[in-house]
């Protein structure tokens, strides 16, 4: 775990060390510009290389910080040059030793913790896979490397399977419900409803308790919903088509049973003359 943590944290460590080197170079130039004319500082700040060495040893690694700061404080001048040098040196210590190095320690600890968690999860998954393979092998009654729908139903009654699934915090009923789509794919394709042991193994590992949800799980749920809606829609369309054919057949049969219309044999039509208008006087009489 420690070696894997060092390998994963190599990028962060390299970036932090590069930042320390850049800060060391810049602050060495500043101190060299301030102290290059001081004879008593030639030993520690005489050249750029000596400035960088003093900063890295006494400022970053904190080897003898008190001695360097004491020599800067007791320079025989008006005091301004010494205090400027002390301020620059302390700013360098604040940026490198206190900020970058402590940040680097936090990054390394976080990376090692994450690597440790992943390693433990990987070992646990391998351990669970071995138990699940043994369980699925026992469920495979015909020993054809596949699990049929009837064979999977026995997971509810098998005591050993219950124990293995309980360790994974998985209910046997959930295994049957969540693997239904695998059998539906075979049914739609007209094949025998069987799934491989590895496919069933992956499904059980995905629904185990304590597992964190990933983006892939959300995508799988969306695909499952789309597949279920599409399957139900196809079933409804098939039923509607079947009902339509049945209704058409009933209409044809009913039309054949009705008698055909016969022509009428009535005589010629008689035209009735409209009544003549009666005079008003006669009508009153």
XYZ file of C-alpha atoms in Angstrom:
285
model
C 0.000 0.000 0.000
C 2.811 2.418 0.831
C 4.575 1.699 -2.461
C 1.339 2.161 -4.421
C 0.709 5.394 -2.503
C 4.167 6.692 -3.409
C 3.578 5.777 -7.032
C 0.206 7.535 -7.176
C 1.501 10.582 -5.256
C 4.584 10.968 -7.455
C 2.935 13.654 -9.575
C 1.880 15.752 -6.580
C 5.268 15.331 -4.904
C 7.084 16.335 -8.096
C 4.921 19.447 -8.467
C 5.529 20.467 -4.854
C 9.290 19.967 -5.139
C 9.370 21.945 -8.381
C 7.542 24.786 -6.652
C 10.072 24.694 -3.781
C 12.964 24.837 -6.271
C 11.443 27.826 -8.067
C 10.874 29.673 -4.782
C 14.421 28.822 -3.694
C 15.855 30.222 -6.917
C 13.827 33.461 -6.817
C 14.516 34.213 -3.134
C 18.203 33.355 -3.576
C 18.419 36.029 -6.267
C 16.722 38.571 -3.972
C 19.061 37.831 -1.035
C 22.103 37.912 -3.298
C 21.115 41.381 -4.513
C 20.740 42.587 -0.915
C 23.818 40.922 0.647
C 26.374 40.615 -2.166
C 28.451 43.545 -0.816
C 28.600 42.279 2.759
C 31.905 40.627 3.597
C 30.650 38.921 6.754
C 27.875 37.243 4.729
C 30.153 35.802 2.024
C 30.147 32.384 3.655
C 26.381 31.909 3.392
C 25.267 34.435 0.768
C 28.362 35.107 -1.324
C 27.161 33.502 -4.562
C 23.825 32.380 -6.015
C 24.635 28.750 -5.301
C 25.529 29.498 -1.665
C 22.312 31.484 -1.272
C 20.257 28.597 -2.635
C 22.074 26.105 -0.397
C 21.543 28.241 2.703
C 17.861 28.719 1.905
C 17.173 25.051 1.258
C 19.059 23.818 4.322
C 18.191 26.508 6.851
C 14.885 27.738 5.444
C 13.194 24.634 4.027
C 14.754 21.838 6.106
C 15.177 24.114 9.166
C 18.727 22.922 9.877
C 20.144 25.983 11.721
C 17.618 28.743 11.148
C 18.419 30.534 14.404
C 22.110 30.935 13.523
C 21.367 32.381 10.074
C 18.775 34.809 11.424
C 21.179 35.836 14.228
C 23.959 36.597 11.728
C 21.554 38.676 9.630
C 20.333 40.568 12.705
C 23.828 41.492 13.959
C 25.213 42.936 10.732
C 27.211 46.132 11.469
C 25.139 48.657 9.532
C 22.162 50.903 10.054
C 19.862 47.874 10.475
C 17.678 48.368 7.367
C 19.627 45.921 5.202
C 19.573 43.283 7.936
C 15.852 43.528 8.590
C 15.054 43.400 4.879
C 17.131 40.230 4.627
C 15.400 38.760 7.683
C 11.963 39.574 6.204
C 12.827 37.935 2.877
C 14.207 34.872 4.667
C 11.113 34.538 6.882
C 8.773 34.899 3.887
C 10.707 32.106 2.185
C 10.316 29.904 5.293
C 6.582 30.676 5.405
C 6.069 29.744 1.754
C 8.224 26.629 1.540
C 8.492 24.955 4.945
C 5.152 25.949 6.464
C 2.924 26.055 3.366
C 4.253 23.849 0.570
C 5.869 21.110 2.660
C 2.877 20.756 5.013
C 0.546 20.802 2.031
C 2.670 18.064 0.472
C 2.364 15.966 3.644
C -1.417 16.352 3.563
C -1.563 15.351 -0.109
C 0.577 12.274 0.488
C -1.539 11.214 3.476
C -4.740 11.650 1.468
C -3.360 9.686 -1.479
C -2.129 6.855 0.731
C -5.506 6.678 2.487
C -7.319 6.503 -0.849
C -4.944 3.855 -2.168
C -5.372 1.862 1.043
C -9.151 2.007 0.712
C -9.013 0.906 -2.931
C -6.613 -1.942 -2.121
C -8.821 -3.162 0.702
C -11.881 -2.939 -1.527
C -10.090 -4.846 -4.277
C -9.056 -7.601 -1.866
C -12.608 -7.776 -0.496
C -14.055 -7.978 -4.015
C -11.666 -10.796 -4.944
C -12.627 -12.623 -1.773
C -16.326 -12.148 -2.520
C -15.886 -13.295 -6.110
C -14.380 -16.571 -4.975
C -17.325 -17.223 -2.662
C -19.821 -16.182 -5.325
C -18.206 -18.413 -7.957
C -18.453 -21.338 -5.549
C -22.105 -20.512 -4.882
C -22.936 -20.180 -8.593
C -21.131 -23.422 -9.349
C -23.362 -25.169 -6.841
C -26.439 -23.578 -8.422
C -25.407 -24.768 -11.887
C -27.045 -28.159 -11.737
C -26.397 -29.200 -15.344
C -22.752 -27.959 -15.203
C -22.948 -26.077 -18.513
C -21.293 -22.871 -17.169
C -24.667 -21.093 -17.431
C -27.419 -20.388 -14.927
C -30.967 -20.900 -16.127
C -33.990 -19.128 -14.748
C -35.157 -22.231 -12.898
C -31.692 -22.764 -11.412
C -31.588 -19.176 -10.195
C -34.902 -19.636 -8.403
C -33.196 -22.086 -6.057
C -31.065 -19.251 -4.615
C -33.996 -18.406 -2.350
C -33.985 -21.898 -0.814
C -30.263 -22.695 -0.793
C -28.869 -22.074 2.709
C -25.269 -21.673 1.529
C -26.345 -19.113 -1.058
C -28.262 -17.220 1.620
C -25.173 -17.061 3.831
C -22.949 -15.782 0.995
C -25.489 -13.178 -0.086
C -26.086 -12.040 3.487
C -22.360 -11.278 3.818
C -22.721 -9.032 0.784
C -25.902 -7.458 2.214
C -27.884 -8.693 -0.782
C -31.366 -10.192 -0.633
C -31.988 -13.315 -2.773
C -35.242 -11.789 -4.036
C -33.327 -8.767 -5.327
C -30.983 -11.054 -7.268
C -33.965 -12.640 -9.026
C -35.649 -9.309 -9.760
C -32.549 -7.488 -10.978
C -31.403 -10.310 -13.271
C -34.765 -10.582 -14.995
C -33.626 -8.374 -17.868
C -30.825 -10.821 -18.714
C -33.386 -13.551 -19.299
C -35.663 -11.169 -21.176
C -32.903 -10.521 -23.708
C -32.676 -14.255 -24.410
C -36.448 -14.487 -24.636
C -36.626 -11.656 -27.157
C -33.878 -13.266 -29.230
C -35.581 -16.664 -29.108
C -32.738 -18.314 -27.192
C -32.842 -20.438 -24.099
C -33.177 -18.247 -21.036
C -29.728 -18.638 -19.479
C -26.984 -16.302 -18.285
C -23.310 -16.950 -17.740
C -21.964 -17.171 -14.235
C -19.710 -14.143 -14.791
C -22.673 -11.983 -15.869
C -24.582 -13.013 -12.773
C -21.481 -12.415 -10.683
C -21.158 -8.815 -11.907
C -24.838 -8.122 -11.221
C -24.544 -9.374 -7.635
C -21.405 -7.311 -7.019
C -23.127 -4.182 -8.313
C -26.023 -4.491 -5.872
C -23.946 -5.359 -2.808
C -24.430 -3.251 0.294
C -21.989 -0.473 1.128
C -21.035 0.120 -2.490
C -20.806 3.753 -3.555
C -22.942 4.904 -6.463
C -21.056 5.875 -9.612
C -22.023 7.629 -12.833
C -22.068 4.261 -14.579
C -24.826 3.115 -12.226
C -26.949 6.118 -13.201
C -26.360 5.378 -16.881
C -27.308 1.723 -16.335
C -30.533 2.758 -14.589
C -31.454 5.047 -17.491
C -30.750 2.260 -19.978
C -32.854 -0.176 -17.927
C -35.769 2.261 -17.769
C -35.554 2.857 -21.507
C -35.405 -0.884 -22.155
C -38.394 -1.588 -19.900
C -40.458 1.197 -21.494
C -39.538 -0.045 -24.969
C -40.448 -3.618 -24.053
C -43.783 -2.614 -22.544
C -44.534 -0.405 -25.549
C -43.845 -3.284 -27.917
C -46.122 -5.536 -25.879
C -48.924 -2.957 -25.994
C -48.480 -2.524 -29.744
C -48.636 -6.284 -30.277
C -51.812 -6.522 -28.192
C -53.394 -3.622 -30.064
C -52.462 -5.211 -33.393
C -53.942 -8.528 -32.261
C -57.177 -6.851 -31.150
C -57.369 -5.006 -34.456
C -57.070 -8.258 -36.393
C -59.700 -9.879 -34.190
C -62.112 -6.977 -34.694
C -61.548 -7.043 -38.440
C -62.272 -10.766 -38.527
C -65.439 -10.321 -36.448
C -66.648 -7.569 -38.755
C -66.085 -9.777 -41.805
C -67.893 -12.701 -40.234
C -70.799 -10.543 -39.092
C -71.095 -9.017 -42.557
C -71.350 -12.489 -44.118
C -74.167 -13.533 -41.793
C -76.460 -10.552 -42.620
C -79.137 -11.129 -45.424
C -78.615 -9.310 -48.681
C -81.181 -6.555 -49.543
C -84.050 -7.639 -51.946
C -85.709 -5.391 -54.654
C -89.391 -4.307 -53.920
C -92.311 -5.365 -56.296
C -94.705 -2.533 -55.629
C -96.833 -1.006 -58.440
C -96.253 2.315 -60.119
C -96.406 5.280 -57.901
C -99.726 7.135 -57.807
C -99.551 10.874 -57.971
C -102.080 12.543 -55.679
C -103.265 15.876 -56.875
C -103.210 18.637 -54.346
C -106.651 19.687 -53.059
C -108.324 22.573 -54.882
C -108.715 25.786 -52.992
C -112.294 26.285 -51.712
C -113.815 29.789 -51.987
C -114.136 31.632 -48.757
C -117.933 32.085 -48.987
C -118.605 28.376 -49.621
C -116.269 27.423 -46.903
C -118.101 29.618 -44.425
C -121.472 28.156 -45.541
